[in-house]
PDB file of C-alpha atoms and ligand atoms in Angstrom:
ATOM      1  CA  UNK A   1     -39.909 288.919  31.262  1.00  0.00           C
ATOM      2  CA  UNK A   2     -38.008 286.543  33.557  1.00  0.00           C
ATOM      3  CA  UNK A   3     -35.174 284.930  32.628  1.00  0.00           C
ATOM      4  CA  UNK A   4     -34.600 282.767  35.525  1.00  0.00           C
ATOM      5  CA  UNK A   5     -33.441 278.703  35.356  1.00  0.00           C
ATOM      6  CA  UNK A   6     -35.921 276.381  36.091  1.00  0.00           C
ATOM      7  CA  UNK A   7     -36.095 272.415  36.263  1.00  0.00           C
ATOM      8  CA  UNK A   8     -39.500 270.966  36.733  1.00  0.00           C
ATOM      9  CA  UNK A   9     -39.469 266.903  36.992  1.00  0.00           C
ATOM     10  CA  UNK A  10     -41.752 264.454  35.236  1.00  0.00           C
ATOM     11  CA  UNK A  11     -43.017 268.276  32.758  1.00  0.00           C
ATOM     12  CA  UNK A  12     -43.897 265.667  29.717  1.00  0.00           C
ATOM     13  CA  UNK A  13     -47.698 265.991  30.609  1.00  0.00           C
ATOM     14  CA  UNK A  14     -50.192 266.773  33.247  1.00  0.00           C
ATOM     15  CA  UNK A  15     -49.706 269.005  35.944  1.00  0.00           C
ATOM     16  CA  UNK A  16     -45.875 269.254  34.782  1.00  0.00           C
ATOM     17  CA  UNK A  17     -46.620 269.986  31.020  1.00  0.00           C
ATOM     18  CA  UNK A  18     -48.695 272.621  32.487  1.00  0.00           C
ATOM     19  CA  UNK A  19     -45.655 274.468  35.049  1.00  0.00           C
ATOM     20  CA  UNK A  20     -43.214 273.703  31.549  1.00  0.00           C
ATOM     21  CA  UNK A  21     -46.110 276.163  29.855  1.00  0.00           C
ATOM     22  CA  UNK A  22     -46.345 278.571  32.630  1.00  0.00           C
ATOM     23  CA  UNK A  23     -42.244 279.106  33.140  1.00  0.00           C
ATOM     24  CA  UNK A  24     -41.847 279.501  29.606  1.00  0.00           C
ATOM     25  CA  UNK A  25     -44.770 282.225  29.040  1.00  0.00           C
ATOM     26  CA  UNK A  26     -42.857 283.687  31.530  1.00  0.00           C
ATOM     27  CA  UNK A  27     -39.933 283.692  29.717  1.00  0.00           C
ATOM     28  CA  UNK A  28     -37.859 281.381  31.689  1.00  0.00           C
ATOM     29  CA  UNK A  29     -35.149 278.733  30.428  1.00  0.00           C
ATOM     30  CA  UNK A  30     -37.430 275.441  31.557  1.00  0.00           C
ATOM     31  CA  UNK A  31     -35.310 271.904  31.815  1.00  0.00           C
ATOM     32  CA  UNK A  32     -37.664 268.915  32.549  1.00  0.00           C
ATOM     33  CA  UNK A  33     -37.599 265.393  32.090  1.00  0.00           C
ATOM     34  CA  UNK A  34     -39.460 262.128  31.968  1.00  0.00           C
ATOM     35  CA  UNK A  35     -38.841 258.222  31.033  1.00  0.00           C
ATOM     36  CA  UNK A  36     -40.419 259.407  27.653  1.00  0.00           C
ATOM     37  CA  UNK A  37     -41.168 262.196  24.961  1.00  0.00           C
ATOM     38  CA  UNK A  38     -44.685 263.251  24.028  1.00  0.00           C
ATOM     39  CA  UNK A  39     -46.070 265.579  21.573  1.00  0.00           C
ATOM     40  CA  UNK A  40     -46.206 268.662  23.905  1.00  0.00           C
ATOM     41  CA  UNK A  41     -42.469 268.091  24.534  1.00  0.00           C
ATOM     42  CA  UNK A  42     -41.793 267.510  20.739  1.00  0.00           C
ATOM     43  CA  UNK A  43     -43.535 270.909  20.538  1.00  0.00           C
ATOM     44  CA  UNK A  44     -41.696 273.016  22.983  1.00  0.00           C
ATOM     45  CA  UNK A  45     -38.115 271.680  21.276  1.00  0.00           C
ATOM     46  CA  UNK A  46     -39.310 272.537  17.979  1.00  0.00           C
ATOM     47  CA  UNK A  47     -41.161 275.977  18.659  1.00  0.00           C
ATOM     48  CA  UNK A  48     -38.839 278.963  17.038  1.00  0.00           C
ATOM     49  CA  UNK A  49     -40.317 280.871  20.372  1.00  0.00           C
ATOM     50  CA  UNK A  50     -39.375 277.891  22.999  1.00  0.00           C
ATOM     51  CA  UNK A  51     -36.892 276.218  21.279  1.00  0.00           C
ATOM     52  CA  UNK A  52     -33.380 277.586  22.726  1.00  0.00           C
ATOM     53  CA  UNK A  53     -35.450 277.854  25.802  1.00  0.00           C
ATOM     54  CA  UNK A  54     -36.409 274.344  26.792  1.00  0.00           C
ATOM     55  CA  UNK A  55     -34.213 271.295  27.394  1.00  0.00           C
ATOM     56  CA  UNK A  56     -35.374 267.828  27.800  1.00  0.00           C
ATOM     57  CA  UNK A  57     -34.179 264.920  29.143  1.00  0.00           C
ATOM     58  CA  UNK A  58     -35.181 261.504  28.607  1.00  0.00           C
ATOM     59  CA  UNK A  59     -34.419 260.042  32.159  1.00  0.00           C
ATOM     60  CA  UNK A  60     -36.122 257.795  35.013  1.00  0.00           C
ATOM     61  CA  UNK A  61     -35.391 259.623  38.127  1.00  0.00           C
ATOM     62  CA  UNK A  62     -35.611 256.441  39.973  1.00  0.00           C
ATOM     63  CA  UNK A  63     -32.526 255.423  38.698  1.00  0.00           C
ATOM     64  CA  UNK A  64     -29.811 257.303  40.539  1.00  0.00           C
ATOM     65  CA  UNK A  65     -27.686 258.063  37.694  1.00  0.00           C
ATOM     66  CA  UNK A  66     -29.734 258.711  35.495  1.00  0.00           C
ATOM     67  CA  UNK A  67     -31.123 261.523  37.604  1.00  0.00           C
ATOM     68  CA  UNK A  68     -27.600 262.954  38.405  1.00  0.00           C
ATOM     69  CA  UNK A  69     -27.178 262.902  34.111  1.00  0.00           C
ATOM     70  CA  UNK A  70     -30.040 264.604  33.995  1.00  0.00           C
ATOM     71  CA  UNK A  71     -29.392 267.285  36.806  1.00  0.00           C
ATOM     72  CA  UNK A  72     -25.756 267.726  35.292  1.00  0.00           C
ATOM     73  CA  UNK A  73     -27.110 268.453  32.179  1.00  0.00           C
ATOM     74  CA  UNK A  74     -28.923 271.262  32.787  1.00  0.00           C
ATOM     75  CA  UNK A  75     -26.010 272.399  34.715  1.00  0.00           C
ATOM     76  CA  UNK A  76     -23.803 272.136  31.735  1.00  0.00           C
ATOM     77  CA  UNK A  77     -26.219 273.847  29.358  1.00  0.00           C
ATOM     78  CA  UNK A  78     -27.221 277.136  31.538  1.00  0.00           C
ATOM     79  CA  UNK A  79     -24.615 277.176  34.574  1.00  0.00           C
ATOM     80  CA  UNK A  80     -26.667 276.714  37.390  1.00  0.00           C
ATOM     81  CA  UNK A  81     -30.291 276.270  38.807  1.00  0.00           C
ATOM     82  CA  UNK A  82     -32.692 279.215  40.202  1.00  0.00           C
ATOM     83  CA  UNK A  83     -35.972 277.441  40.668  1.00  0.00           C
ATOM     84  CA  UNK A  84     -36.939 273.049  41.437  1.00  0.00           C
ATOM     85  CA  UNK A  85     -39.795 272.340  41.538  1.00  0.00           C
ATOM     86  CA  UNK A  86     -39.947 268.184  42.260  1.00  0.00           C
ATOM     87  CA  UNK A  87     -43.078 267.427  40.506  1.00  0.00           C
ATOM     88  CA  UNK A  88     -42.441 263.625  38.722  1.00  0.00           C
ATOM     89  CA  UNK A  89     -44.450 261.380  40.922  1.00  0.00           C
ATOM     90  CA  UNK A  90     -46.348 258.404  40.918  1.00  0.00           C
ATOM     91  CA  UNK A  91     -49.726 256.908  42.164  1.00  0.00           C
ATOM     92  CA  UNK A  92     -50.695 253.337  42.948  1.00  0.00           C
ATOM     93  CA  UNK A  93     -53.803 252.362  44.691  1.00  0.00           C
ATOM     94  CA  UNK A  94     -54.700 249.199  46.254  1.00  0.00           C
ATOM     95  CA  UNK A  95     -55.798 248.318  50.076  1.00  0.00           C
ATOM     96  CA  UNK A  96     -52.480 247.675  52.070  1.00  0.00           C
ATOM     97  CA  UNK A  97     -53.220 244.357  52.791  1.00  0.00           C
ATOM     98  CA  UNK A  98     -52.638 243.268  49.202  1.00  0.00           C
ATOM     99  CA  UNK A  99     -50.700 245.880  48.163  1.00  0.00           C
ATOM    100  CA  UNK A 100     -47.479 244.502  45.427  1.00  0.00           C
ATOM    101  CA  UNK A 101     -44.427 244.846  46.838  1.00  0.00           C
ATOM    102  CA  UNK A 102     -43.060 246.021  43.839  1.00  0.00           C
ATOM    103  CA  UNK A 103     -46.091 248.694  44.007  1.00  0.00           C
ATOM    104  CA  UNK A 104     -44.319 250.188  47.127  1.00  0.00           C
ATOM    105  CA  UNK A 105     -41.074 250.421  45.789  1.00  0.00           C
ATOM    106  CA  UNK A 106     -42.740 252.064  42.420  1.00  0.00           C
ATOM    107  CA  UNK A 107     -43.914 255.089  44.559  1.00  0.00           C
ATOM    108  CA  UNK A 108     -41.530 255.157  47.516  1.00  0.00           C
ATOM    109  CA  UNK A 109     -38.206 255.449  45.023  1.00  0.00           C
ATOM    110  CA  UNK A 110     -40.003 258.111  42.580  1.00  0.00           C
ATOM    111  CA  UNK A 111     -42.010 260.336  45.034  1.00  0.00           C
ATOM    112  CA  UNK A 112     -39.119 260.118  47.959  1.00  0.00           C
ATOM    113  CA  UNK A 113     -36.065 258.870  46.998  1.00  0.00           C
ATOM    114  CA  UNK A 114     -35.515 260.651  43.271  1.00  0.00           C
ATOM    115  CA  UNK A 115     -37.311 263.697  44.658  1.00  0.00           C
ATOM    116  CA  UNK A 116     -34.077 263.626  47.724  1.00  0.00           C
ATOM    117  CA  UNK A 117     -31.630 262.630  44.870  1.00  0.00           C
ATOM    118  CA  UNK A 118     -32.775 265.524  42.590  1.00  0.00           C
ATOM    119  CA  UNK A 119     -32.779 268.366  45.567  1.00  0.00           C
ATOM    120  CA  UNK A 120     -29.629 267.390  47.008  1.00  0.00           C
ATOM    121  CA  UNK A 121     -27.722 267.830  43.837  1.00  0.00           C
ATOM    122  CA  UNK A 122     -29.546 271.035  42.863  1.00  0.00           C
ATOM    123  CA  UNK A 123     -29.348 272.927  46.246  1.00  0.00           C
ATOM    124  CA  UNK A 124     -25.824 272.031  46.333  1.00  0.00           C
ATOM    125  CA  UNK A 125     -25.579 275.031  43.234  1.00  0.00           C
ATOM    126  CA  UNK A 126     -27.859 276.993  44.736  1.00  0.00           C
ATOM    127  CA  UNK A 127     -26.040 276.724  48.322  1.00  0.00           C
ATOM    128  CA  UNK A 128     -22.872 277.898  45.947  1.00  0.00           C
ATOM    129  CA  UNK A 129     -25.157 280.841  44.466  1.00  0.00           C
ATOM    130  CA  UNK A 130     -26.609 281.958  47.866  1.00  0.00           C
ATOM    131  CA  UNK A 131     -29.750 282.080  46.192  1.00  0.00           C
ATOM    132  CA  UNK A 132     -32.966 279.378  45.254  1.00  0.00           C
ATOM    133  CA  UNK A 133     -36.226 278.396  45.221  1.00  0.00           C
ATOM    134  CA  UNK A 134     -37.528 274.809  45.769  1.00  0.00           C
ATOM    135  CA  UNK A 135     -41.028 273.137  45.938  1.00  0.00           C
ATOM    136  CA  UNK A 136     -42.404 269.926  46.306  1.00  0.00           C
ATOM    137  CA  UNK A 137     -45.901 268.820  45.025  1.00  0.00           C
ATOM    138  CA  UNK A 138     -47.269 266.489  47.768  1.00  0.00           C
ATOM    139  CA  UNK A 139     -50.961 266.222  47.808  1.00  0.00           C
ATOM    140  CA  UNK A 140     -53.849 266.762  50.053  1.00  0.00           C
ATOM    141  CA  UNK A 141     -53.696 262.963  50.383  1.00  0.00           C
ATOM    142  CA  UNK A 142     -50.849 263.160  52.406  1.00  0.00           C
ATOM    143  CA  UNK A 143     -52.455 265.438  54.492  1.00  0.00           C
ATOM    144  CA  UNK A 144     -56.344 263.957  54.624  1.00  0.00           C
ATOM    145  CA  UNK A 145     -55.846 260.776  53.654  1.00  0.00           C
ATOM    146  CA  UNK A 146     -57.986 258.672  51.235  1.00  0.00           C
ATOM    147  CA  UNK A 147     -58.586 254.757  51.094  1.00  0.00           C
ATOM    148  CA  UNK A 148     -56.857 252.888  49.196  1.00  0.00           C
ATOM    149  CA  UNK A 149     -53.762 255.327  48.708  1.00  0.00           C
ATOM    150  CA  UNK A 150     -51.731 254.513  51.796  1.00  0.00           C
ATOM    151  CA  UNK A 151     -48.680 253.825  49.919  1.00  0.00           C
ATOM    152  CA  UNK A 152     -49.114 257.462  48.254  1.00  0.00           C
ATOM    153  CA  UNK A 153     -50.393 259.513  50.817  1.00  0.00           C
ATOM    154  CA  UNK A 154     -47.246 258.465  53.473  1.00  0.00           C
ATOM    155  CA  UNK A 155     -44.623 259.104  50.613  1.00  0.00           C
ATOM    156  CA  UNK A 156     -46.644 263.042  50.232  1.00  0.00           C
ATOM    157  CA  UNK A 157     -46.766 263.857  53.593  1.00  0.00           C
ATOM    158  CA  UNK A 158     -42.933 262.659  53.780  1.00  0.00           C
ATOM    159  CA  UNK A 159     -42.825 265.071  51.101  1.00  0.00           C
ATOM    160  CA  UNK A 160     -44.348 268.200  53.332  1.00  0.00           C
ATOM    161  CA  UNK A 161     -41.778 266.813  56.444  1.00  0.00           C
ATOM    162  CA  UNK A 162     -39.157 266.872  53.955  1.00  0.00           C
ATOM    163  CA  UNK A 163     -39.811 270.417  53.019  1.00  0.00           C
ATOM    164  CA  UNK A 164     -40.299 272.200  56.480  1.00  0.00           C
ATOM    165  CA  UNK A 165     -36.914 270.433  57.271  1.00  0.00           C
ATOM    166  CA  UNK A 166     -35.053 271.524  54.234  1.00  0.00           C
ATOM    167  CA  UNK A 167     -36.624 275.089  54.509  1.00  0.00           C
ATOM    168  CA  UNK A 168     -34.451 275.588  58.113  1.00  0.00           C
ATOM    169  CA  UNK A 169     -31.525 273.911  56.190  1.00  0.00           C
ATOM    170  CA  UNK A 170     -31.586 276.151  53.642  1.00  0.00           C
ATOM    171  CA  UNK A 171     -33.266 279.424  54.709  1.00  0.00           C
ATOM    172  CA  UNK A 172     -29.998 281.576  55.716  1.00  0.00           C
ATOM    173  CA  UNK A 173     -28.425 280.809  52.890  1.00  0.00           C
ATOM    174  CA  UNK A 174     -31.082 282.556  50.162  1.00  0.00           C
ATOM    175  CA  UNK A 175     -33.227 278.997  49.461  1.00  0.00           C
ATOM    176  CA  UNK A 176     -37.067 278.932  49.631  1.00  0.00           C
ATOM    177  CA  UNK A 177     -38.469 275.334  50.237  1.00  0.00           C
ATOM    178  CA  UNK A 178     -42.396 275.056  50.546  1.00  0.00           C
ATOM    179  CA  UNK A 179     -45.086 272.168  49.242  1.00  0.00           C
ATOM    180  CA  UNK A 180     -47.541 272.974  47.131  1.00  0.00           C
ATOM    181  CA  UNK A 181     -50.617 270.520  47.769  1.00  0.00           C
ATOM    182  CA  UNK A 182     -52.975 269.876  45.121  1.00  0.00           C
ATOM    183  CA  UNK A 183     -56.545 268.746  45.117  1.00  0.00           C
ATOM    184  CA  UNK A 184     -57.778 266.306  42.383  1.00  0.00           C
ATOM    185  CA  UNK A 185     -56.865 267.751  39.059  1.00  0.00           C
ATOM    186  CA  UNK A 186     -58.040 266.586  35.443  1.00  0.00           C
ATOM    187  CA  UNK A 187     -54.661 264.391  34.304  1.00  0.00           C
ATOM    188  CA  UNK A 188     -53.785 261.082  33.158  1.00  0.00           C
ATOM    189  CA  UNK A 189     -53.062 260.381  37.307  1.00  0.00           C
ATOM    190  CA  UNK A 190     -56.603 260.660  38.326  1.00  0.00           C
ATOM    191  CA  UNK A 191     -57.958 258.677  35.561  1.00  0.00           C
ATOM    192  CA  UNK A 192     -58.097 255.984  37.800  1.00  0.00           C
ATOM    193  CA  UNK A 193     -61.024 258.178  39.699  1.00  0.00           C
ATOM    194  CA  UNK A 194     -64.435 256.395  38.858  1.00  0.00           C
ATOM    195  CA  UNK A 195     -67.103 259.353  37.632  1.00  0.00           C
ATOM    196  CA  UNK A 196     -69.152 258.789  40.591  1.00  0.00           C
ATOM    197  CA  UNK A 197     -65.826 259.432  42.194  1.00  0.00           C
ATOM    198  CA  UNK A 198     -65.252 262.259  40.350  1.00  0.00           C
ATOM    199  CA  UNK A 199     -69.023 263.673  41.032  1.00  0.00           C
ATOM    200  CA  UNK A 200     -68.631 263.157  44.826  1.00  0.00           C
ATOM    201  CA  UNK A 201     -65.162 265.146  44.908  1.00  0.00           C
ATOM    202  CA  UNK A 202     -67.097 267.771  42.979  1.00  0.00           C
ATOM    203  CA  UNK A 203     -70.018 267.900  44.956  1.00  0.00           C
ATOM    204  CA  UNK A 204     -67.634 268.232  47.635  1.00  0.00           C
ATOM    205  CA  UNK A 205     -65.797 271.008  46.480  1.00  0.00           C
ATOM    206  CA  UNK A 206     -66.465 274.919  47.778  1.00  0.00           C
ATOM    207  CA  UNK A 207     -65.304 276.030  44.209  1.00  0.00           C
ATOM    208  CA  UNK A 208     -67.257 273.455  42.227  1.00  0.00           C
ATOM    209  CA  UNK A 209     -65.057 271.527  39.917  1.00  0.00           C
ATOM    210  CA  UNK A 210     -61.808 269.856  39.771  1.00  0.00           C
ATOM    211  CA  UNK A 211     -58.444 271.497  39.612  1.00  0.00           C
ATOM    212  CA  UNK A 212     -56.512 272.495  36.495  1.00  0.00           C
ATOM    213  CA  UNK A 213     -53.040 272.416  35.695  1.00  0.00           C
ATOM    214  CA  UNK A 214     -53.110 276.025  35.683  1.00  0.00           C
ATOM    215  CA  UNK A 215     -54.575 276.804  39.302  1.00  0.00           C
ATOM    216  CA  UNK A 216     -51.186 274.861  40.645  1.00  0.00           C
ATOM    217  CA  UNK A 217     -48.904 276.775  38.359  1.00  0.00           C
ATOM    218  CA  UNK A 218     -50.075 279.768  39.284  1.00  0.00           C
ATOM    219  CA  UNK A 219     -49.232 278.983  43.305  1.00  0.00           C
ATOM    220  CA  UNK A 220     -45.999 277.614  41.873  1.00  0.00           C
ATOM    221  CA  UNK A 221     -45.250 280.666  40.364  1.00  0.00           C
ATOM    222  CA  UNK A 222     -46.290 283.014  43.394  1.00  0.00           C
ATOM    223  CA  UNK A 223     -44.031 280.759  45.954  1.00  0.00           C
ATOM    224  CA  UNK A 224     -40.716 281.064  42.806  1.00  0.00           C
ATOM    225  CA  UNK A 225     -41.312 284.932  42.590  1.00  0.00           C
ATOM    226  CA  UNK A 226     -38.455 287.455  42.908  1.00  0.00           C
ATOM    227  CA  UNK A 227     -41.211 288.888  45.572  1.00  0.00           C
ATOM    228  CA  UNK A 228     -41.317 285.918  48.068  1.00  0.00           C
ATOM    229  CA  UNK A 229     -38.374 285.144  50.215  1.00  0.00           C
ATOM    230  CA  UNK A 230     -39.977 284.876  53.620  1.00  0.00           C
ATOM    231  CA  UNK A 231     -42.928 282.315  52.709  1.00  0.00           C
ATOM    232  CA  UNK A 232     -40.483 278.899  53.120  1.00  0.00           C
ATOM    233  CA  UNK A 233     -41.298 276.037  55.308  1.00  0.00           C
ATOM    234  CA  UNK A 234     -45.023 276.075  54.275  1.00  0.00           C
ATOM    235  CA  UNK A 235     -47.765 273.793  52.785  1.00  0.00           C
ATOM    236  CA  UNK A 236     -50.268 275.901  50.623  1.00  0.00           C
ATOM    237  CA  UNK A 237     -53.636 273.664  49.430  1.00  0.00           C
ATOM    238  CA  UNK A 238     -54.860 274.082  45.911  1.00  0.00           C
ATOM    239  CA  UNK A 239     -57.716 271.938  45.793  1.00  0.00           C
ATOM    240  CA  UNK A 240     -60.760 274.652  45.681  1.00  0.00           C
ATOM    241  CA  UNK A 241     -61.382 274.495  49.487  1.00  0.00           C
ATOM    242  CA  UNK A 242     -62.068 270.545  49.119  1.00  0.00           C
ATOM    243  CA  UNK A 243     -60.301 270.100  52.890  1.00  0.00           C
ATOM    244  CA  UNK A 244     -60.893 273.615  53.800  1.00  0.00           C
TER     245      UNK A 244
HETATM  246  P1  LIG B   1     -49.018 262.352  35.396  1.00  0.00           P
HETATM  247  O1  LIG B   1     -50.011 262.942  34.472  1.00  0.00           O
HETATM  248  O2  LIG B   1     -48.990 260.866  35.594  1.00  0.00           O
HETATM  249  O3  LIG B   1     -47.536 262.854  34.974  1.00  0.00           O
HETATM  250  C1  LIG B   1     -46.409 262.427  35.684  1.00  0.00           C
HETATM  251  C2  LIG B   1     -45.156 262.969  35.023  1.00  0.00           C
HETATM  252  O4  LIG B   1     -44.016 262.407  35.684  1.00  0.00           O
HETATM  253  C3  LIG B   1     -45.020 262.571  33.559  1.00  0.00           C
HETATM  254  O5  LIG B   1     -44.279 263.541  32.871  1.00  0.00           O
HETATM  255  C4  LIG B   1     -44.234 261.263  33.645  1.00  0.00           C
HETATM  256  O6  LIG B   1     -43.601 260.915  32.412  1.00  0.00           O
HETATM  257  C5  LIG B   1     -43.241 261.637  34.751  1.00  0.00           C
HETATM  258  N1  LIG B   1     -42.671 260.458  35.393  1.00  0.00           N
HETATM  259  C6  LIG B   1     -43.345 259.393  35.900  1.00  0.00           C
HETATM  260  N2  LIG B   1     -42.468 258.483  36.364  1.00  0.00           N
HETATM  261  C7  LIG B   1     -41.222 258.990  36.137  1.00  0.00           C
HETATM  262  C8  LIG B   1     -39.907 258.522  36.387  1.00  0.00           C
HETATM  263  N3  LIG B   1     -39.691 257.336  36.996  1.00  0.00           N
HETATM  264  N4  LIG B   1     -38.854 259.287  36.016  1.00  0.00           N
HETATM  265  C9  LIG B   1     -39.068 260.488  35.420  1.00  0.00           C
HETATM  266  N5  LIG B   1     -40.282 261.003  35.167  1.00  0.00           N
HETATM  267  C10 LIG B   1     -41.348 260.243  35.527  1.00  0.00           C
HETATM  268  O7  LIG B   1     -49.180 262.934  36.878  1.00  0.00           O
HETATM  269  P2  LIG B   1     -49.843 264.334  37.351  1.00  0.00           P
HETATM  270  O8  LIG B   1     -51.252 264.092  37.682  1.00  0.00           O
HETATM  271  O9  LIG B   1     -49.490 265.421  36.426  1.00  0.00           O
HETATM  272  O10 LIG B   1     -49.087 264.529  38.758  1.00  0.00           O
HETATM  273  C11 LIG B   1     -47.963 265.387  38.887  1.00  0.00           C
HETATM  274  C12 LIG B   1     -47.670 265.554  40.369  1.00  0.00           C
HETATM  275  O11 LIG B   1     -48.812 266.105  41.021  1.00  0.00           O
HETATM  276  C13 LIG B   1     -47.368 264.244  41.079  1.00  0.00           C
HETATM  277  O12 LIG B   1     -46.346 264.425  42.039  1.00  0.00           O
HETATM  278  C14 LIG B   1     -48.671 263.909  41.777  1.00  0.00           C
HETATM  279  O13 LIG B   1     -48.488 263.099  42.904  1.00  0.00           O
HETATM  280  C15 LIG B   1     -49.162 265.297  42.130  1.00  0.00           C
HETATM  281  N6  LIG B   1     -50.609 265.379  42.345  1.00  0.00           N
HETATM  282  C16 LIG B   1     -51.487 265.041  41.341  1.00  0.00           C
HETATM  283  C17 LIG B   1     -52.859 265.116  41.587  1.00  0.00           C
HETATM  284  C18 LIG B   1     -53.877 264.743  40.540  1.00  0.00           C
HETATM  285  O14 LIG B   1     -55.078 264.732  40.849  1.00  0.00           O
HETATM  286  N7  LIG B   1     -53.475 264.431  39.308  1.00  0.00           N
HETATM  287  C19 LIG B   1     -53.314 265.565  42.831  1.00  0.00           C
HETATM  288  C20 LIG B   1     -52.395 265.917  43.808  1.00  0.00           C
HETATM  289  C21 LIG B   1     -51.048 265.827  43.555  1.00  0.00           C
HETATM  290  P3  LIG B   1     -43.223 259.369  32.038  1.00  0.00           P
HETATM  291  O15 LIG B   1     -44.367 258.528  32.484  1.00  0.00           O
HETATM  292  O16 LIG B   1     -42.974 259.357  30.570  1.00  0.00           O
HETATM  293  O17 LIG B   1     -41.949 259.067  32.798  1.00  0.00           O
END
């Protein structure tokens, strides 16, 4: 069993619920947060087998302090920070022409700004460490495109510039960086999918369904190993070979 540090943003549900699972089956200390608690996080703080394991933080990483409390309290509990993985983001669809203002500024300051806010503070202990893994889930959006998800699609493919950057940054000093693009999973964010949506994207599909959380974890987990430190700098698809 691992017993490695691990912060995962936005872990309360969907996709981050499911990397909270994964790190803890593999017996890692898992910090996440979110704006607000659910009953898998309720779960996790009160399971005897999770409990002294898991930390959560009730934070909105769009607000800076709040996302430098929450990064500084993981460092106070456990010392330090072996794996980010910058997951909390935020979708808003809408054709750009009348698109809300305050609809760009939702998903520009989560997915970009908090996502900067949260990895400079981390790789600054991992830069003290020598040591680190980072990833960023963008989304094939960013690197396909889709109508009506301008707004998202330029703040995930800032995400995968951000990362090849950060990966020559970082790379002689131990740290990882690498995206991890998803397809269209089952979660709360593609409820606003339509089924014949939905049907198309399946239809469309090589492996014939949509992702689960479980499919991404699983890349997560390969990209964090002990094993990898010469994959960094990279974008790996998870969609079922939608864009392939
Ligand atoms: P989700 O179900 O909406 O979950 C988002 C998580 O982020 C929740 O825990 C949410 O909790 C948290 N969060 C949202 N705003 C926050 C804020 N301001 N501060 C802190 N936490 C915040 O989304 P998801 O589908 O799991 O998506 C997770 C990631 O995968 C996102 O980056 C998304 O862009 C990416 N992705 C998703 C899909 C998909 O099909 N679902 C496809 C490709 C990529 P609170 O709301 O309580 O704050």
């Amino acid at each position: 069993m691992a017993d490695r540090i691990v912060i995962i943003t936005g872990g309360s549900k969907g996709l981050g619920a499911g990397l909270v699972r994964s790190y803890l089956e593999s017996g890692d200390r898992v910090a996440t947060c979110a704006r607000s608690t659910t009953p898998e996080v309720e779960a996790w703080s009160s399971d005897p087998a999770s409990a002294d394991r898991f930390l959560f933080v009730e934070a909105d990483l769009a607000v800076r302090d709040e996302a430098a409390a929450f990064v500084q309290a993981v460092v106070t509990k456990w010392g330090g920070v072996d794996i980010l993985v910058n997951n909390a983001g935020v979708a808003r669809d809408g054709i750009l022409a009348v698109f809300a203002d305050e609809d760009v500024d939702t998903v520009v300051d989560l997915n970009m700004k908090a996502t900067f806010q949260v990895t400079k503070l981390v790789s600054r202990r991992m830069l003290s460490k020598g040591a680190g893994k980072i990833i960023n889930i963008s989304s094939i959006v960013g690197l396909s495109g889709y109508r009506g998800l301008s707004v998202y699609a330029a703040t995930k493919g800032a995400l995968d510039a951000f990362t090849r950057s950060l990966a020559r940054e970082l790379g002689s000093r131990g740290i990882t960086v690498n995206s991890v693009a998803p397809g269209y999973l089952r979660t709360e964010m593609s409820h606003g999918l339509d089924e014949g949506q939905m049907q198309q994207i399946i239809r469309r599909t090589p492996a014939g369904r949509l992702g689960e959380p479980g499919d991404v974890a699983r890349a997560v987990q390969f990209l964090t190993s002990d094993d990898n430190d010469f994959i960094t700098g990279q974008v790996l698809v998870v969609d079922g070979g939608l864009t392939s």
